Every structure is written in structure tokens, then in C-alpha cells.
Amino acid sequence: MHYERTPWEQEQRSISLYETNKILTQWKQDRPELKQVYAQILQNVQVRVDLALKAFFRRVKSGEAPGYPRFKGKDRYDSFTYPQAEKGGFKFAGDSLHLSKIGDVRVVLHRPIEGTIKTCTVRRSSTGKWYVCFSVEYEPSPAPRKETVVGIDVGLESFATLSNGEKIENPRFFRTDEKALAKAQRKLSKEGKGTPERKKARKIVAHIHERIANRRLNFAHQTSRQLVDRFGTIVFEDLNITTMQKNPHLAKSIADVAWNMFITVTKSKAEDAGSHVILVNPRNTSQQCSGCGMIVAKTLSVRVHSCPHCGLVMDRDRNAAINIMRLGLQSQG
């Protein structure tokens, strides 16, 4: 990435993707080993670098803390992409995937591929497992739209509370493995850098992180599937998770429940299931009475909503979920 940095440091200018591709042609002449890699994979690396730098310059322009893109060495560069199926970079042959310049690799498909495959990305996980991800183009055939509506208040005590009073318990995946992770990290810190023991200890830590992430993602998929199968309109708060995680007392718990992941997965499943997701402004959803609309101030420790104006008494989170549902319906007119 230094060929991008040098013009910036010397001339305060950025070079185009077209220019970097011309440099790549010269590189392949200077470094014959690059010819062992499929040409479009190398071009895709240039695209990734270009996108990273465009994001950097956008952050500089907007006054954010920009953070110059980090160089990725061979131990950190964990994926590569064949960007065009029609160019012959990859193809299926029985239960094997033929990858140009690599050969035939046996694959286990966890579900049938629908539509026309456009790109193929091969990824190595932190624990050394290999995955292949296809992007496809297809015409969806969504299920008929359902008329049922639900508002959902996500939280820490319960993972989510529905406007109908149902609660989804918080699985606390990170908290469950926290002791095992701390023990593995202590052992890692004691091993000398560059030793086989440290490499082994690092892999144990990565395995624990991977297990937590897999459980969390599986929970998000299963829970979101149940919701989109039941409800036609699903309303969430549009939460600013980054700001909320600045609270040192809640940051770890908020990261553990992964609300953003859950909402994103729900949105991805909604269309095919005949549902749609609405995000609403979270302001005062917990403080406002769902019965009369008056503001009833309460701290986080108060778990019951008790309105002195209309006498409504109910679970605090359900009251918020009803307000969220109402806002979602109002946004649709």
C-alpha cells in the first residue's frame, strides 16, 4: 500500500484505481511469483486498497479521527475474491470447487445455491478453518405480506421484550465463556513471542472467541427467523450502539448481546418472509406512558412503569415496546 501512501505524503494527492492497476502490471514483471496468482484476485486487492483509502480521505474531510489503513501482512490477510464468475476464475465440478491457479477444492455446501453466482470469496478464520462465500443474483419470490405488527425493545436484562408481553431471554454468550477466555489469555501473555507455545496458546484464545461468535450468530438467525415468520411488520429502535458503548459499566454487556447483528439479520430475512422492518427514533420510548402519552421519568433501575396520570402499571420494557410499535405504525401513516 506504500505506492498509495507516497503520493499522499509527497504531493498530498491520491492516485486512482486505474493508476494502481498500471503499477500492478509492472509489479508482475518485476516479481514473477505474482503470476502464480489469478489476475483478477490481484486486481480485487487493488479495489480493496482503493476503498480503504477513499474511506480514509472521507474521514479526514469530515473531521473524524481518520486512522490510516493498516498494512495487512500474510498472517493478517485472511481472504481473497474471484470477482467475476463468467471470466472462468472458478466453477463447480461435482462436490469440488475449481479455483483458477489453485485447483480443485472439496466443498461442503450447507444449503443449495439459488440464482446466478457472481463472485466467490475464500476466507480463512482465525482458527485456520476455510470458508467460501458466494454472492448470487436471483429473483426473490417473497411470501405474502402478513398483517401482524410487533414492537421490540431490546435490552440487557432480557434480550428483547415484545409489545405483546413476550420476552426473549438474554443468552449472555460472552459471560458464559468469560472465565475460560480469561484463563486462556493469561496463558497466552506468559508465553514468549515467536515461540510454538505462544502460537498454540493464541489458537486456543481464537477458538473461544470463534465459539462465542458462532453461538451469537446462530441465536440471531434462529430468533429473527421466528419473528419474521410470525409478524408482517417488525419495529425496532434506531439505536446508536457506538455512543451507548462509551458507558464503561454497560459496554461489555452491550457488545455481548449484539443488537446491531440481530437487527441486521432480521432485516435480511424479512423480505422473503413477507415482512418488513422499521427503525424508529428511540427518544422517550422508555419514559412515555403507552396508555396516555404523558412522560413518566424513571431511572434504569426502575423496572416497572407506573403512570400517576392514567394509572397504567406494566413492565417497563413492554411499555417501551408498545411505544416503539406505535411510532412504527405512525411512520407508515
Tab-separated table of C-alpha atoms in Angstrom:
chain	number	residue	atom	x	y	z
A	1	MET	CA	0.000	0.000	0.000
A	2	HIS	CA	3.098	2.245	0.066
A	3	TYR	CA	2.594	3.193	-3.597
A	4	GLU	CA	-0.629	4.889	-2.415
A	5	ARG	CA	0.962	6.499	0.645
A	6	THR	CA	3.948	8.064	-1.153
A	7	PRO	CA	1.918	10.435	-3.419
A	8	TRP	CA	-0.098	11.485	-0.349
A	9	GLU	CA	2.980	12.204	1.778
A	10	GLN	CA	4.936	13.951	-1.006
A	11	GLU	CA	2.234	15.662	-3.062
A	12	GLN	CA	-0.929	15.499	-0.885
A	13	ARG	CA	-2.771	13.685	-3.651
A	14	SER	CA	-4.409	10.304	-4.081
A	15	ILE	CA	-3.803	8.118	-7.118
A	16	SER	CA	-6.650	6.423	-8.963
A	17	LEU	CA	-7.516	2.745	-9.163
A	18	TYR	CA	-6.591	2.873	-12.864
A	19	GLU	CA	-3.083	4.087	-11.964
A	20	THR	CA	-2.613	1.354	-9.369
A	21	ASN	CA	-3.631	-1.307	-11.887
A	22	LYS	CA	-0.942	0.013	-14.252
A	23	ILE	CA	1.565	-0.306	-11.388
A	24	LEU	CA	0.377	-3.885	-10.853
A	25	THR	CA	1.314	-4.739	-14.439
A	26	GLN	CA	4.843	-3.530	-13.751
A	27	TRP	CA	4.966	-5.412	-10.463
A	28	LYS	CA	4.172	-8.692	-12.224
A	29	GLN	CA	7.169	-8.141	-14.453
A	30	ASP	CA	9.447	-7.327	-11.520
A	31	ARG	CA	8.096	-10.126	-9.268
A	32	PRO	CA	7.387	-13.308	-11.265
A	33	GLU	CA	5.799	-15.002	-8.218
A	34	LEU	CA	2.757	-12.745	-8.648
A	35	LYS	CA	1.995	-14.608	-11.881
A	36	GLN	CA	1.093	-17.623	-9.718
A	37	VAL	CA	-1.986	-15.695	-8.515
A	38	TYR	CA	-5.094	-15.316	-10.690
A	39	ALA	CA	-5.018	-11.834	-12.247
A	40	GLN	CA	-8.477	-10.756	-11.076
A	41	ILE	CA	-7.636	-11.629	-7.460
A	42	LEU	CA	-4.723	-9.188	-7.647
A	43	GLN	CA	-6.999	-6.561	-9.178
A	44	ASN	CA	-9.515	-7.111	-6.382
A	45	VAL	CA	-6.774	-6.399	-3.839
A	46	GLN	CA	-6.291	-3.056	-5.578
A	47	VAL	CA	-10.028	-2.405	-5.281
A	48	ARG	CA	-9.915	-3.156	-1.527
A	49	VAL	CA	-6.997	-0.774	-1.037
A	50	ASP	CA	-8.790	1.899	-3.079
A	51	LEU	CA	-11.961	1.573	-0.986
A	52	ALA	CA	-9.978	1.704	2.270
A	53	LEU	CA	-8.207	4.881	1.192
A	54	LYS	CA	-11.393	6.524	-0.054
A	55	ALA	CA	-12.912	5.868	3.374
A	56	PHE	CA	-9.768	7.340	4.988
A	57	PHE	CA	-9.971	10.551	2.936
A	58	ARG	CA	-13.701	10.804	3.620
A	59	ARG	CA	-12.998	10.671	7.369
A	60	VAL	CA	-10.240	13.277	7.010
A	61	LYS	CA	-12.607	15.578	5.125
A	62	SER	CA	-15.398	15.203	7.693
A	63	GLY	CA	-13.079	15.925	10.614
A	64	GLU	CA	-13.248	12.452	12.167
A	65	ALA	CA	-10.254	10.637	13.641
A	66	PRO	CA	-9.194	9.152	10.287
A	67	GLY	CA	-6.965	6.185	11.178
A	68	TYR	CA	-4.746	5.407	8.177
A	69	PRO	CA	-5.453	1.897	6.778
A	70	ARG	CA	-3.130	-0.733	8.202
A	71	PHE	CA	-0.894	-2.858	6.023
A	72	LYS	CA	-2.009	-6.498	6.071
A	73	GLY	CA	0.853	-8.980	6.108
A	74	LYS	CA	0.475	-12.635	5.141
A	75	ASP	CA	-0.680	-13.574	8.660
A	76	ARG	CA	-3.436	-10.944	8.688
A	77	TYR	CA	-4.652	-11.064	5.077
A	78	ASP	CA	-7.328	-13.709	5.517
A	79	SER	CA	-9.488	-13.646	2.359
A	80	PHE	CA	-9.303	-13.325	-1.405
A	81	THR	CA	-12.003	-12.812	-4.024
A	82	TYR	CA	-12.689	-14.016	-7.547
A	83	PRO	CA	-14.826	-11.060	-8.674
A	84	GLN	CA	-16.307	-12.456	-11.919
A	85	ALA	CA	-17.684	-15.967	-12.362
A	86	GLU	CA	-18.207	-15.509	-16.093
A	87	LYS	CA	-14.457	-14.927	-16.638
A	88	GLY	CA	-13.708	-18.515	-15.626
A	89	GLY	CA	-11.924	-17.865	-12.352
A	90	PHE	CA	-13.944	-20.535	-10.542
A	91	LYS	CA	-16.551	-23.204	-11.266
A	92	PHE	CA	-18.214	-26.186	-9.631
A	93	ALA	CA	-17.218	-29.708	-10.620
A	94	GLY	CA	-19.324	-32.222	-8.656
A	95	ASP	CA	-18.642	-31.715	-4.958
A	96	SER	CA	-15.476	-29.752	-5.736
A	97	LEU	CA	-14.877	-26.113	-6.460
A	98	HIS	CA	-12.273	-25.403	-9.120
A	99	LEU	CA	-10.277	-22.277	-8.292
A	100	SER	CA	-8.034	-20.903	-11.010
A	101	LYS	CA	-4.299	-21.124	-10.192
A	102	ILE	CA	-5.146	-23.277	-7.140
A	103	GLY	CA	-7.009	-26.356	-8.388
A	104	ASP	CA	-9.963	-28.441	-7.191
A	105	VAL	CA	-11.039	-27.994	-3.570
A	106	ARG	CA	-13.685	-30.207	-1.970
A	107	VAL	CA	-16.542	-28.164	-0.510
A	108	VAL	CA	-19.477	-28.925	1.758
A	109	LEU	CA	-22.466	-26.756	0.861
A	110	HIS	CA	-24.612	-26.001	3.905
A	111	ARG	CA	-27.541	-25.129	1.593
A	112	PRO	CA	-28.268	-25.233	-2.164
A	113	ILE	CA	-27.124	-22.219	-4.173
A	114	GLU	CA	-30.000	-20.272	-5.720
A	115	GLY	CA	-29.593	-17.952	-8.677
A	116	THR	CA	-26.546	-16.981	-10.726
A	117	ILE	CA	-23.217	-16.923	-8.890
A	118	LYS	CA	-21.456	-13.583	-9.388
A	119	THR	CA	-18.455	-13.592	-7.032
A	120	CYS	CA	-16.591	-16.075	-4.859
A	121	THR	CA	-14.663	-15.157	-1.715
A	122	VAL	CA	-12.435	-17.658	0.081
A	123	ARG	CA	-11.869	-16.807	3.740
A	124	ARG	CA	-9.633	-18.235	6.455
A	125	SER	CA	-10.923	-17.953	10.005
A	126	SER	CA	-8.679	-17.070	12.954
A	127	THR	CA	-8.639	-20.757	13.916
A	128	GLY	CA	-7.449	-21.904	10.490
A	129	LYS	CA	-10.797	-23.053	9.064
A	130	TRP	CA	-11.538	-22.236	5.431
A	131	TYR	CA	-14.890	-20.989	4.128
A	132	VAL	CA	-16.152	-20.000	0.714
A	133	CYS	CA	-18.853	-17.358	0.297
A	134	PHE	CA	-20.777	-16.769	-2.937
A	135	SER	CA	-22.722	-13.674	-3.883
A	136	VAL	CA	-25.603	-14.536	-6.192
A	137	GLU	CA	-28.147	-12.726	-8.309
A	138	TYR	CA	-31.680	-14.081	-8.245
A	139	GLU	CA	-35.307	-13.045	-8.407
A	140	PRO	CA	-36.814	-13.384	-4.923
A	141	SER	CA	-40.288	-14.807	-4.509
A	142	PRO	CA	-41.391	-13.281	-1.198
A	143	ALA	CA	-44.157	-14.832	0.870
A	144	PRO	CA	-47.494	-12.974	1.075
A	145	ARG	CA	-47.396	-9.946	3.386
A	146	LYS	CA	-48.689	-10.642	6.898
A	147	GLU	CA	-50.842	-8.091	8.735
A	148	THR	CA	-49.442	-8.745	12.221
A	149	VAL	CA	-47.362	-5.995	13.863
A	150	VAL	CA	-44.909	-6.074	16.763
A	151	GLY	CA	-42.706	-3.535	18.514
A	152	ILE	CA	-39.485	-4.828	20.053
A	153	ASP	CA	-37.498	-3.248	22.868
A	154	VAL	CA	-34.007	-4.747	23.094
A	155	GLY	CA	-32.341	-4.753	26.474
A	156	LEU	CA	-29.760	-6.280	28.782
A	157	GLU	CA	-31.893	-7.916	31.480
A	158	SER	CA	-33.981	-9.624	28.790
A	159	PHE	CA	-32.545	-9.766	25.280
A	160	ALA	CA	-35.807	-8.383	23.901
A	161	THR	CA	-39.361	-7.617	25.032
A	162	LEU	CA	-42.221	-7.744	22.545
A	163	SER	CA	-45.194	-5.390	22.594
A	164	ASN	CA	-47.473	-8.397	23.200
A	165	GLY	CA	-45.678	-9.064	26.501
A	166	GLU	CA	-43.427	-11.938	25.373
A	167	LYS	CA	-39.802	-11.861	26.451
A	168	ILE	CA	-36.714	-13.344	24.792
A	169	GLU	CA	-34.148	-14.272	27.403
A	170	ASN	CA	-30.603	-12.960	27.211
A	171	PRO	CA	-28.264	-15.891	26.443
A	172	ARG	CA	-25.140	-13.989	27.642
A	173	PHE	CA	-22.727	-15.935	25.430
A	174	PHE	CA	-19.628	-13.940	26.350
A	175	ARG	CA	-20.362	-14.013	30.060
A	176	THR	CA	-20.714	-17.811	29.904
A	177	ASP	CA	-17.202	-18.254	28.458
A	178	GLU	CA	-15.591	-15.277	30.188
A	179	LYS	CA	-13.639	-17.323	32.736
A	180	ALA	CA	-12.344	-19.773	30.134
A	181	LEU	CA	-11.301	-16.867	27.911
A	182	ALA	CA	-9.533	-15.036	30.745
A	183	LYS	CA	-7.606	-18.196	31.643
A	184	ALA	CA	-6.542	-18.740	28.029
A	185	GLN	CA	-5.487	-15.093	27.652
A	186	ARG	CA	-3.380	-15.239	30.840
A	187	LYS	CA	-1.583	-18.291	29.493
A	188	LEU	CA	-1.013	-16.542	26.156
A	189	SER	CA	0.507	-13.477	27.825
A	190	LYS	CA	3.051	-15.658	29.656
A	191	GLU	CA	4.414	-17.323	26.533
A	192	GLY	CA	7.409	-15.823	24.762
A	193	LYS	CA	6.861	-14.047	21.448
A	194	GLY	CA	7.551	-16.174	18.394
A	195	THR	CA	7.547	-19.475	20.312
A	196	PRO	CA	5.480	-22.542	19.304
A	197	GLU	CA	3.820	-22.389	22.732
A	198	ARG	CA	2.574	-18.860	22.085
A	199	LYS	CA	1.224	-19.874	18.682
A	200	LYS	CA	-0.675	-22.744	20.304
A	201	ALA	CA	-1.999	-20.508	23.103
A	202	ARG	CA	-3.137	-17.888	20.563
A	203	LYS	CA	-5.106	-20.550	18.711
A	204	ILE	CA	-6.886	-21.579	21.930
A	205	VAL	CA	-7.923	-17.959	22.538
A	206	ALA	CA	-9.134	-17.709	18.921
A	207	HIS	CA	-11.177	-20.920	19.320
A	208	ILE	CA	-13.011	-19.488	22.343
A	209	HIS	CA	-13.746	-16.215	20.522
A	210	GLU	CA	-14.956	-18.165	17.486
A	211	ARG	CA	-17.243	-20.316	19.643
A	212	ILE	CA	-18.796	-17.227	21.231
A	213	ALA	CA	-19.268	-15.545	17.838
A	214	ASN	CA	-20.827	-18.663	16.289
A	215	ARG	CA	-23.301	-19.065	19.152
A	216	ARG	CA	-24.242	-15.405	18.993
A	217	LEU	CA	-24.798	-15.504	15.219
A	218	ASN	CA	-26.778	-18.744	15.434
A	219	PHE	CA	-29.012	-17.203	18.110
A	220	ALA	CA	-29.574	-14.111	15.949
A	221	HIS	CA	-30.528	-16.266	12.939
A	222	GLN	CA	-32.903	-18.526	14.856
A	223	THR	CA	-34.607	-15.711	16.775
A	224	SER	CA	-35.010	-13.483	13.715
A	225	ARG	CA	-36.464	-16.381	11.721
A	226	GLN	CA	-39.135	-16.924	14.369
A	227	LEU	CA	-40.015	-13.214	14.291
A	228	VAL	CA	-40.291	-12.817	10.501
A	229	ASP	CA	-42.379	-15.992	10.265
A	230	ARG	CA	-44.891	-14.559	12.782
A	231	PHE	CA	-45.021	-10.821	12.120
A	232	GLY	CA	-45.515	-8.769	8.972
A	233	THR	CA	-44.220	-5.507	10.452
A	234	ILE	CA	-41.383	-5.526	12.973
A	235	VAL	CA	-40.393	-2.247	14.627
A	236	PHE	CA	-37.065	-1.630	16.403
A	237	GLU	CA	-35.440	1.434	17.898
A	238	ASP	CA	-32.729	3.003	15.730
A	239	LEU	CA	-30.034	2.768	18.397
A	240	ASN	CA	-26.633	4.460	18.351
A	241	ILE	CA	-24.679	1.482	19.677
A	242	THR	CA	-21.280	3.198	19.411
A	243	THR	CA	-22.343	6.005	21.753
A	244	MET	CA	-24.003	3.587	24.184
A	245	GLN	CA	-20.813	1.519	24.445
A	246	LYS	CA	-18.942	4.531	25.794
A	247	ASN	CA	-20.613	3.793	29.139
A	248	PRO	CA	-17.889	1.711	30.882
A	249	HIS	CA	-20.444	-0.058	33.073
A	250	LEU	CA	-22.501	-1.322	30.122
A	251	ALA	CA	-20.011	-1.630	27.250
A	252	LYS	CA	-19.209	-5.322	27.712
A	253	SER	CA	-22.845	-6.331	28.141
A	254	ILE	CA	-23.952	-4.295	25.100
A	255	ALA	CA	-21.234	-5.883	22.957
A	256	ASP	CA	-22.296	-9.328	24.194
A	257	VAL	CA	-25.956	-9.020	23.164
A	258	ALA	CA	-25.018	-7.700	19.683
A	259	TRP	CA	-28.255	-5.815	18.977
A	260	ASN	CA	-26.970	-4.491	15.638
A	261	MET	CA	-26.281	-8.013	14.394
A	262	PHE	CA	-29.751	-9.146	15.438
A	263	ILE	CA	-31.496	-6.240	13.693
A	264	THR	CA	-29.375	-6.638	10.545
A	265	VAL	CA	-30.107	-10.370	10.322
A	266	THR	CA	-33.832	-9.725	10.877
A	267	LYS	CA	-33.859	-7.164	8.059
A	268	SER	CA	-32.093	-9.608	5.723
A	269	LYS	CA	-34.719	-12.309	6.326
A	270	ALA	CA	-37.769	-10.061	6.315
A	271	GLU	CA	-38.408	-9.535	2.593
A	272	ASP	CA	-38.512	-13.203	1.592
A	273	ALA	CA	-40.723	-13.947	4.590
A	274	GLY	CA	-43.320	-11.337	3.593
A	275	SER	CA	-42.266	-8.967	6.395
A	276	HIS	CA	-40.541	-5.632	6.699
A	277	VAL	CA	-38.522	-3.917	9.417
A	278	ILE	CA	-38.967	-0.294	10.564
A	279	LEU	CA	-36.466	1.654	12.689
A	280	VAL	CA	-37.807	4.500	14.827
A	281	ASN	CA	-36.329	7.276	16.935
A	282	PRO	CA	-35.671	5.857	20.446
A	283	ARG	CA	-36.254	9.163	22.233
A	284	ASN	CA	-38.538	8.798	25.283
A	285	THR	CA	-39.791	5.322	24.339
A	286	SER	CA	-38.997	4.167	27.886
A	287	GLN	CA	-40.245	7.316	29.619
A	288	GLN	CA	-43.524	7.893	27.811
A	289	CYS	CA	-46.689	6.182	29.046
A	290	SER	CA	-48.127	3.941	26.347
A	291	GLY	CA	-51.594	4.487	27.802
A	292	CYS	CA	-51.945	8.259	27.965
A	293	GLY	CA	-48.766	9.578	26.319
A	294	MET	CA	-47.517	11.518	29.341
A	295	ILE	CA	-43.821	11.456	30.285
A	296	VAL	CA	-43.102	9.416	33.411
A	297	ALA	CA	-39.417	9.857	34.292
A	298	LYS	CA	-37.652	6.774	35.645
A	299	THR	CA	-34.072	5.580	36.117
A	300	LEU	CA	-32.665	2.373	34.609
A	301	SER	CA	-33.075	0.590	37.943
A	302	VAL	CA	-36.868	1.091	37.901
A	303	ARG	CA	-38.226	-1.956	36.071
A	304	VAL	CA	-41.967	-1.223	36.363
A	305	HIS	CA	-43.791	1.573	34.566
A	306	SER	CA	-46.371	3.150	36.887
A	307	CYS	CA	-48.212	6.145	35.441
A	308	PRO	CA	-49.557	8.659	38.008
A	309	HIS	CA	-51.750	10.262	35.309
A	310	CYS	CA	-53.796	7.330	33.964
A	311	GLY	CA	-52.932	4.598	36.493
A	312	LEU	CA	-51.325	2.219	33.933
A	313	VAL	CA	-48.935	-0.256	35.579
A	314	MET	CA	-46.895	-2.664	33.478
A	315	ASP	CA	-43.406	-3.980	32.816
A	316	ARG	CA	-41.123	-1.110	31.818
A	317	ASP	CA	-39.790	-2.855	28.707
A	318	ARG	CA	-43.230	-3.847	27.450
A	319	ASN	CA	-44.367	-0.239	27.818
A	320	ALA	CA	-41.381	0.803	25.684
A	321	ALA	CA	-42.131	-1.919	23.099
A	322	ILE	CA	-45.726	-0.658	22.736
A	323	ASN	CA	-44.436	2.880	22.191
A	324	ILE	CA	-41.980	1.576	19.593
A	325	MET	CA	-44.793	-0.240	17.768
A	326	ARG	CA	-46.943	2.910	17.818
A	327	LEU	CA	-44.139	5.015	16.338
A	328	GLY	CA	-43.618	2.435	13.611
A	329	LEU	CA	-47.282	2.482	12.670
A	330	GLN	CA	-47.325	6.290	12.712
A	331	SER	CA	-44.353	6.372	10.315
A	332	GLN	CA	-46.431	4.359	7.852
A	333	GLY	CA	-49.363	6.736	8.127
